[in-house]
């Protein structure tokens, strides 16, 4: 078994980062330190926690230019877009810091003569965060910052594709003066990760990743009574109604499908369009997709970077190939994208019509720059098709009728329902999924609930 991790940059296949993996002794030491530090941290005033974490955000943002380039080097998103992740990190972190006093305050109950009664939210202890590579900071910040604000200690294990992200978190917390041991990171093997989840020193696991990964987390934690927040995959649909502002819908649905080379759990992977505007939508969407520039993501002119690895690109090619063989039509001439080469992570975008739910591209998570478009005749048909999925992370409707959007949204099986936007996390709203998209909740004041436990105080004052 290899004792090092190697981050292979999808840009050119070179080793961008190499780090030793933590051994059993190092992991055990980290756990001991975390538990000791958490004892003092939980008794630190919330205002003081806010102060320290705000300083950490300041320190992180100050290094934003360098961090953005590191994201590009590690996972391949165009440099034109990676600064957006720094802004998103800041937005989510500052929001969760700001709402902490209210979200963590004692919960009053109705008065009762002779008694003082309330519910307090206690930290869980040590929270283990397992973060993915596709949005390495936006996924991790959802758990790391609120876990710390709630009085927990945190151990972060980041993807082997983005190891520098864990180190940047640590650097920012150190610059802010966070007490030693309150936040730590470990570069770990899959085997060591599973072993740590099962360790009695861990009190909660926050995992973002694949459905198989979520099952592995549950299996590792199965013999212990700890919680696990699981933010897993998606096959998110968009429904374009006849009354939609078509230009706006085309621009934003296409962006939702192809941003980050489609490597987003909440990206658009299925599109349903009313028959009245279907032809115009398909024509406009295909024309817009043909304008993407596939190439080296360090080039500011590039708007579509490589996928994370060649095998991921080959998986998408296989979905597209199978769909075409089953009768679908590919609208994009991949030969127009010179950088597209089989056996590499560089993959041209693709738009498919004539697709149905019997095709893998409409049922399996694609997680790449390909999307299918289906013509529908009614809201009823669109609802049925949107719900015909093992996933339920987000879904979107494109319409000028808010009342219809609310009515349809009540019937769609999803964690987040959008109108006239997609592929976005509002930190004031709960981030959650249904079905195979996971369980639990992050962000918003509700996100603090899974990072704490209720403790009831029942004091008889009149005796």
Coordinates of C-alpha atoms in Angstrom, one line a residue:
X1 CA 0.0 0.0 0.0
X2 CA 1.3 3.4 -0.9
X3 CA 2.2 5.6 2.0
X4 CA 2.0 8.9 0.0
X5 CA -0.7 10.7 -1.9
X6 CA -0.1 12.2 -5.3
X7 CA -2.2 14.9 -6.7
X8 CA -2.1 14.4 -10.5
X9 CA -3.0 17.7 -12.2
X10 CA -5.5 17.1 -15.0
X11 CA -3.9 20.0 -16.9
X12 CA -0.9 17.9 -18.1
X13 CA -0.8 14.7 -16.0
X14 CA 2.1 15.9 -13.9
X15 CA 2.4 15.4 -10.1
X16 CA 1.4 18.7 -8.6
X17 CA 1.4 17.8 -4.9
X18 CA 2.8 14.8 -3.0
X19 CA 2.3 14.3 0.7
X20 CA 2.9 11.5 3.2
X21 CA -0.2 9.7 4.5
X22 CA -0.8 9.8 8.2
X23 CA 0.0 6.6 10.1
X24 CA -1.9 5.1 13.0
X25 CA 0.2 6.9 15.6
X26 CA -0.3 10.3 14.0
X27 CA -4.0 9.7 13.8
X28 CA -4.3 8.7 17.4
X29 CA -2.3 11.7 18.5
X30 CA -4.6 14.0 16.5
X31 CA -7.7 12.5 18.2
X32 CA -6.2 12.9 21.7
X33 CA -5.3 16.5 20.9
X34 CA -8.8 17.2 19.5
X35 CA -10.6 15.8 22.5
X36 CA -8.4 17.8 24.9
X37 CA -8.8 21.0 22.9
X38 CA -12.5 20.6 22.5
X39 CA -13.0 20.6 26.3
X40 CA -11.8 24.2 26.5
X41 CA -13.2 25.3 23.2
X42 CA -16.8 24.4 24.1
X43 CA -16.5 26.7 27.1
X44 CA -15.2 29.6 24.9
X45 CA -17.8 32.3 24.5
X46 CA -19.6 32.4 21.2
X47 CA -18.5 36.0 20.7
X48 CA -14.9 34.9 21.0
X49 CA -15.4 32.0 18.6
X50 CA -16.9 34.5 16.1
X51 CA -13.9 36.8 16.5
X52 CA -11.4 34.1 15.8
X53 CA -13.2 32.5 12.9
X54 CA -13.8 35.9 11.3
X55 CA -10.1 36.5 11.5
X56 CA -9.5 33.1 9.8
X57 CA -11.8 34.1 7.0
X58 CA -9.9 37.4 6.6
X59 CA -6.6 35.5 6.4
X60 CA -8.0 33.0 3.9
X61 CA -9.4 35.7 1.6
X62 CA -6.2 37.7 1.8
X63 CA -4.5 34.7 0.0
X64 CA -7.4 34.3 -2.4
X65 CA -5.4 34.9 -5.6
X66 CA -2.9 32.1 -4.8
X67 CA -5.6 29.8 -3.5
X68 CA -7.6 30.2 -6.7
X69 CA -4.7 29.2 -8.9
X70 CA -4.1 26.2 -6.7
X71 CA -7.7 25.1 -7.2
X72 CA -7.1 25.2 -11.0
X73 CA -3.8 23.3 -10.8
X74 CA -5.3 20.6 -8.6
X75 CA -8.6 19.9 -10.2
X76 CA -8.7 21.8 -13.5
X77 CA -11.4 24.4 -13.3
X78 CA -10.6 27.4 -15.5
X79 CA -8.7 30.2 -13.8
X80 CA -11.3 32.6 -15.0
X81 CA -13.8 31.0 -12.6
X82 CA -11.9 29.7 -9.5
X83 CA -11.9 33.1 -7.8
X84 CA -15.6 32.7 -7.5
X85 CA -15.0 29.8 -5.1
X86 CA -13.1 32.2 -2.8
X87 CA -16.1 34.6 -2.8
X88 CA -18.5 31.7 -2.2
X89 CA -16.4 30.5 0.7
X90 CA -16.4 33.9 2.3
X91 CA -20.2 34.4 1.8
X92 CA -21.0 31.0 3.5
X93 CA -18.5 31.3 6.3
X94 CA -19.4 34.9 7.3
X95 CA -23.1 34.0 7.2
X96 CA -22.8 31.0 9.4
X97 CA -20.5 32.9 11.8
X98 CA -23.1 35.8 12.0
X99 CA -26.1 33.6 12.7
X100 CA -24.4 31.4 15.3
X101 CA -25.5 33.3 18.5
X102 CA -29.1 33.2 17.6
X103 CA -29.0 29.6 16.2
X104 CA -27.2 28.3 19.2
X105 CA -29.1 30.2 21.8
X106 CA -31.2 28.5 24.5
X107 CA -34.6 27.5 23.4
X108 CA -37.3 28.8 25.7
X109 CA -40.5 26.9 26.5
X110 CA -43.8 28.2 27.9
X111 CA -43.4 29.6 31.5
X112 CA -44.4 27.3 34.4
X113 CA -44.6 28.7 37.9
X114 CA -41.9 27.4 40.2
X115 CA -39.7 26.1 37.4
X116 CA -37.0 27.3 35.1
X117 CA -37.0 25.3 31.9
X118 CA -35.1 25.6 28.6
X119 CA -33.3 23.5 26.0
X120 CA -29.6 24.1 25.4
X121 CA -27.7 23.1 22.3
X122 CA -24.5 21.3 23.3
X123 CA -21.6 20.6 20.9
X124 CA -21.2 16.9 19.9
X125 CA -17.4 16.8 20.5
X126 CA -15.1 15.9 17.6
X127 CA -16.5 16.3 14.1
X128 CA -14.8 14.5 11.2
X129 CA -15.2 16.2 7.9
X130 CA -14.5 14.3 4.7
X131 CA -14.5 16.7 1.7
X132 CA -14.4 16.2 -2.1
X133 CA -12.4 17.8 -4.9
X134 CA -15.0 19.3 -7.2
X135 CA -15.7 22.4 -5.0
X136 CA -13.0 21.8 -2.4
X137 CA -13.7 24.9 -0.3
X138 CA -17.4 25.4 -0.8
X139 CA -18.1 21.8 0.3
X140 CA -15.8 21.8 3.3
X141 CA -16.8 25.2 4.6
X142 CA -20.4 24.0 5.0
X143 CA -19.3 21.8 7.8
X144 CA -16.0 23.1 9.1
X145 CA -17.1 26.6 10.1
X146 CA -20.4 25.8 11.7
X147 CA -18.9 22.8 13.5
X148 CA -16.3 25.1 15.1
X149 CA -18.8 27.8 15.8
X150 CA -21.0 25.2 17.7
X151 CA -18.1 24.4 20.0
X152 CA -16.8 21.2 18.4
X153 CA -13.2 20.3 17.4
X154 CA -12.8 19.4 13.8
X155 CA -10.5 17.0 11.9
X156 CA -10.6 17.5 8.2
X157 CA -9.7 14.8 5.6
X158 CA -9.6 16.3 2.1
X159 CA -9.6 14.6 -1.2
X160 CA -6.3 13.3 -2.5
X161 CA -7.0 15.5 -5.6
X162 CA -7.0 18.7 -3.5
X163 CA -4.7 18.2 -0.5
X164 CA -3.6 21.8 -0.4
X165 CA -7.1 22.9 0.5
X166 CA -6.9 21.2 3.9
X167 CA -3.5 22.9 4.5
X168 CA -5.0 26.3 3.5
X169 CA -7.7 25.9 6.1
X170 CA -5.1 25.1 8.8
X171 CA -3.0 28.1 7.7
X172 CA -5.9 30.5 8.0
X173 CA -6.9 29.1 11.5
X174 CA -3.4 29.3 12.7
X175 CA -3.1 32.9 11.5
X176 CA -6.2 33.8 13.4
X177 CA -4.9 32.3 16.6
X178 CA -7.3 29.4 16.9
X179 CA -6.2 27.3 19.9
X180 CA -4.1 24.3 19.1
X181 CA -6.0 21.1 18.4
X182 CA -9.4 22.7 17.8
X183 CA -8.9 22.3 14.0
X184 CA -6.6 19.7 12.4
X185 CA -6.2 18.0 9.1
X186 CA -5.0 14.6 8.1
X187 CA -4.0 13.2 4.7
X188 CA -5.3 9.7 5.0
X189 CA -5.9 6.5 3.0
X190 CA -9.4 5.2 2.4
X191 CA -8.7 2.4 4.9
X192 CA -7.5 4.8 7.6
X193 CA -10.5 7.0 6.9
X194 CA -12.9 4.1 7.5
X195 CA -11.0 3.2 10.7
X196 CA -11.2 6.7 12.0
X197 CA -15.0 6.9 11.4
X198 CA -15.3 3.8 13.5
X199 CA -13.1 5.2 16.3
X200 CA -14.8 6.1 19.5
X201 CA -13.0 9.4 19.5
X202 CA -15.2 10.7 16.6
X203 CA -18.7 12.0 17.5
X204 CA -20.1 13.0 14.1
X205 CA -19.1 12.5 10.4
X206 CA -19.8 15.1 7.7
X207 CA -19.3 13.5 4.3
X208 CA -19.7 14.9 0.8
X209 CA -19.1 12.6 -2.1
X210 CA -20.6 9.7 -4.1
X211 CA -23.4 7.4 -3.2
X212 CA -21.0 4.4 -2.8
X213 CA -18.9 6.6 -0.6
X214 CA -21.9 7.4 1.5
X215 CA -22.7 3.7 2.0
X216 CA -19.0 3.2 3.0
X217 CA -19.4 5.9 5.7
X218 CA -22.6 4.4 7.0
X219 CA -21.0 1.0 7.1
X220 CA -17.9 2.3 9.0
X221 CA -20.1 4.0 11.6
X222 CA -22.8 1.3 11.8
X223 CA -21.6 -0.2 15.1
X224 CA -21.6 3.2 16.9
X225 CA -24.4 5.6 17.8
X226 CA -23.1 8.6 16.0
X227 CA -24.7 10.8 13.4
X228 CA -23.5 11.2 9.8
X229 CA -24.4 14.0 7.4
X230 CA -24.3 12.7 3.9
X231 CA -24.3 15.1 0.9
X232 CA -24.2 12.7 -2.1
X233 CA -24.9 12.7 -5.8
X234 CA -27.5 14.3 -8.0
X235 CA -29.2 14.0 -11.3
X236 CA -30.8 17.4 -11.1
X237 CA -33.6 18.4 -13.5
X238 CA -34.6 21.7 -15.0
X239 CA -38.1 22.3 -16.4
X240 CA -38.6 25.2 -18.9
X241 CA -42.2 26.2 -19.2
X242 CA -43.8 27.8 -22.2
X243 CA -44.0 31.2 -20.3
X244 CA -40.3 31.3 -19.4
X245 CA -38.1 34.2 -20.5
X246 CA -36.3 32.0 -23.0
X247 CA -33.0 33.9 -23.4
X248 CA -32.6 33.9 -19.6
X249 CA -33.5 30.3 -19.3
X250 CA -31.1 29.2 -22.1
X251 CA -28.1 31.1 -20.7
X252 CA -28.6 30.0 -17.1
X253 CA -29.6 26.4 -17.7
X254 CA -26.6 25.9 -20.0
X255 CA -24.3 27.4 -17.4
X256 CA -25.9 25.2 -14.8
X257 CA -25.1 22.1 -16.9
X258 CA -21.6 22.9 -18.1
X259 CA -20.0 25.0 -15.4
X260 CA -17.0 23.3 -13.8
X261 CA -17.2 20.8 -16.7
X262 CA -20.4 19.5 -15.3
X263 CA -18.7 18.3 -12.2
X264 CA -21.2 19.6 -9.7
X265 CA -23.5 17.5 -7.5
X266 CA -26.2 20.2 -8.0
X267 CA -25.5 20.9 -11.7
X268 CA -28.2 20.5 -14.3
X269 CA -28.2 16.9 -15.8
X270 CA -31.7 16.6 -17.2
X271 CA -33.7 19.3 -19.1
X272 CA -37.4 19.1 -19.8
X273 CA -38.8 21.8 -22.1
X274 CA -42.4 22.6 -23.0
X275 CA -43.3 21.6 -26.6
X276 CA -44.3 25.2 -27.4
X277 CA -40.7 26.5 -26.9
X278 CA -38.7 23.2 -27.3
X279 CA -37.3 23.9 -30.8
X280 CA -36.2 27.5 -29.9
X281 CA -34.7 26.3 -26.6
X282 CA -32.7 23.5 -28.2
X283 CA -31.5 25.7 -31.0
X284 CA -30.4 28.4 -28.5
X285 CA -28.8 26.0 -26.0
X286 CA -26.8 24.2 -28.7
X287 CA -25.6 27.5 -30.2
X288 CA -24.4 28.7 -26.8
X289 CA -22.6 25.4 -26.0
X290 CA -20.7 25.6 -29.3
X291 CA -19.2 28.8 -28.0
X292 CA -17.3 27.1 -25.1
X293 CA -13.5 27.2 -25.3
X294 CA -12.0 23.9 -24.2
X295 CA -8.4 24.1 -23.3
X296 CA -5.7 24.7 -20.6
X297 CA -7.5 26.1 -17.6
X298 CA -4.6 28.4 -16.8
X299 CA -5.4 30.3 -20.0
X300 CA -7.9 33.0 -19.1
X301 CA -9.7 32.5 -22.4
X302 CA -10.6 29.0 -21.5
X303 CA -14.2 28.5 -20.4
X304 CA -14.3 24.7 -20.2
X305 CA -11.4 23.0 -18.5
X306 CA -10.5 19.3 -18.4
X307 CA -12.4 16.8 -16.2
X308 CA -10.6 15.7 -13.1
X309 CA -9.1 12.6 -14.8
X310 CA -9.2 10.7 -18.0
X311 CA -11.4 7.9 -16.6
X312 CA -14.1 10.4 -15.6
X313 CA -14.1 11.8 -19.2
X314 CA -14.2 8.2 -20.6
X315 CA -17.3 7.5 -18.4
X316 CA -19.1 10.5 -19.9
X317 CA -18.1 9.5 -23.4
X318 CA -19.5 6.0 -22.7
X319 CA -22.9 7.5 -21.7
X320 CA -23.1 9.6 -24.8
X321 CA -22.0 6.8 -27.1
X322 CA -24.7 4.5 -25.6
X323 CA -27.4 7.1 -25.9
X324 CA -26.6 7.7 -29.6
X325 CA -26.5 4.0 -30.2
X326 CA -30.0 3.8 -28.7
X327 CA -31.4 6.5 -31.0
X328 CA -30.4 9.8 -29.4
X329 CA -29.0 12.6 -31.5
X330 CA -25.8 14.5 -30.6
X331 CA -26.0 18.2 -31.5
X332 CA -22.4 19.2 -30.9
X333 CA -19.6 18.4 -33.3
X334 CA -16.8 17.4 -31.0
X335 CA -14.3 17.8 -33.8
X336 CA -14.8 21.6 -33.5
X337 CA -13.0 21.3 -30.1
X338 CA -9.4 20.6 -30.9
X339 CA -8.4 19.9 -27.3
X340 CA -10.9 17.0 -27.1
X341 CA -8.8 13.8 -27.1
X342 CA -9.8 10.3 -26.1
X343 CA -7.8 8.9 -23.2
X344 CA -7.3 12.4 -21.7
X345 CA -9.4 14.5 -19.3
X346 CA -10.2 17.0 -22.1
X347 CA -13.7 16.4 -23.2
X348 CA -15.9 18.5 -25.5
X349 CA -19.4 19.4 -24.3
X350 CA -22.4 17.6 -25.6
X351 CA -26.1 18.2 -26.0
X352 CA -28.4 15.3 -26.7
X353 CA -32.0 15.2 -28.0
X354 CA -34.2 12.2 -28.6
X355 CA -33.2 10.8 -25.2
X356 CA -35.4 8.9 -22.7
X357 CA -35.1 7.5 -19.2
X358 CA -34.1 4.1 -20.5
X359 CA -30.7 5.7 -21.4
X360 CA -27.9 5.9 -18.8
X361 CA -27.3 9.5 -19.6
X362 CA -30.8 10.3 -18.2
X363 CA -30.7 8.0 -15.2
X364 CA -27.0 7.7 -14.0
X365 CA -25.2 10.6 -12.5
X366 CA -23.1 12.0 -15.4
X367 CA -20.9 14.5 -13.5
X368 CA -19.5 15.8 -16.8
X369 CA -20.2 18.2 -19.7
X370 CA -23.1 16.4 -21.3
X371 CA -26.9 16.9 -20.9
X372 CA -30.1 15.5 -22.5
X373 CA -33.1 17.5 -23.4
X374 CA -36.7 16.1 -23.5
X375 CA -39.9 17.6 -24.9
X376 CA -42.9 17.6 -22.6
X377 CA -46.5 18.6 -23.2
X378 CA -47.6 19.5 -19.7
X379 CA -46.7 20.3 -16.1
X380 CA -47.9 16.9 -15.1
X381 CA -45.5 15.1 -17.5
X382 CA -42.6 17.3 -16.4
X383 CA -43.3 16.5 -12.7
X384 CA -43.5 12.8 -13.4
X385 CA -40.2 12.9 -15.3
X386 CA -38.4 15.1 -12.7
X387 CA -39.4 12.6 -10.0
X388 CA -38.4 9.6 -12.0
X389 CA -34.9 9.5 -10.5
X390 CA -33.0 7.8 -7.6
X391 CA -31.7 11.3 -6.7
X392 CA -33.3 14.5 -5.3
X393 CA -30.7 17.2 -4.5
X394 CA -32.0 20.2 -6.4
X395 CA -34.5 20.9 -9.2
X396 CA -35.4 24.1 -11.0
X397 CA -38.3 25.6 -12.9
X398 CA -38.1 28.4 -15.5
X399 CA -41.2 30.4 -15.6
X400 CA -42.8 33.9 -15.0
X401 CA -45.6 32.3 -12.9
X402 CA -44.5 32.2 -9.2
X403 CA -47.8 30.6 -8.1
X404 CA -47.3 27.8 -10.6
X405 CA -43.7 27.4 -9.5
X406 CA -44.8 27.0 -5.8
X407 CA -47.5 24.6 -6.7
X408 CA -45.2 22.4 -8.9
X409 CA -42.4 22.7 -6.4
X410 CA -44.6 21.1 -3.7
X411 CA -44.9 18.0 -5.8
X412 CA -41.2 17.6 -6.9
X413 CA -39.1 15.3 -4.7
X414 CA -36.0 17.5 -4.1
X415 CA -34.0 19.1 -1.3
X416 CA -34.0 22.6 -2.9
X417 CA -36.5 23.9 -5.5
X418 CA -35.3 26.9 -7.6
X419 CA -37.3 29.3 -9.8
X420 CA -35.3 31.0 -12.6
X421 CA -31.9 30.0 -11.2
X422 CA -30.0 26.8 -10.4
X423 CA -26.7 25.4 -9.2
X424 CA -26.4 27.7 -6.2
X425 CA -26.3 27.4 -2.4
X426 CA -27.9 30.2 -0.4
X427 CA -26.3 30.0 3.1
X428 CA -29.5 31.2 4.6
X429 CA -31.4 28.2 3.3
X430 CA -31.1 24.5 4.4
X431 CA -28.9 22.4 2.1
X432 CA -30.2 18.9 2.0
X433 CA -31.2 16.1 -0.3
X434 CA -33.7 13.3 -0.5
X435 CA -33.5 9.7 -1.8
X436 CA -29.9 8.8 -2.9
X437 CA -28.8 12.4 -2.6
X438 CA -28.2 11.9 1.1
X439 CA -29.5 12.9 4.5
X440 CA -29.0 15.5 7.0
X441 CA -28.7 19.2 6.5
X442 CA -26.0 21.9 6.4
X443 CA -26.1 25.7 6.2
X444 CA -28.8 28.0 7.6
X445 CA -29.7 27.9 11.3
X446 CA -31.1 24.4 10.8
X447 CA -27.6 23.3 9.8
X448 CA -26.5 23.8 13.4
X449 CA -28.9 21.2 14.6
X450 CA -27.0 18.2 13.4
X451 CA -23.7 19.6 14.8
X452 CA -25.2 19.9 18.3
X453 CA -27.4 17.8 20.6
X454 CA -30.3 19.1 22.7
X455 CA -29.9 19.2 26.4
X456 CA -32.9 19.9 28.5
X457 CA -32.7 21.9 31.8
X458 CA -35.6 21.4 34.2
X459 CA -35.0 23.4 37.4
X460 CA -37.5 23.4 40.2
X461 CA -37.1 26.7 41.9
X462 CA -40.0 26.7 44.3
X463 CA -39.6 24.1 47.1

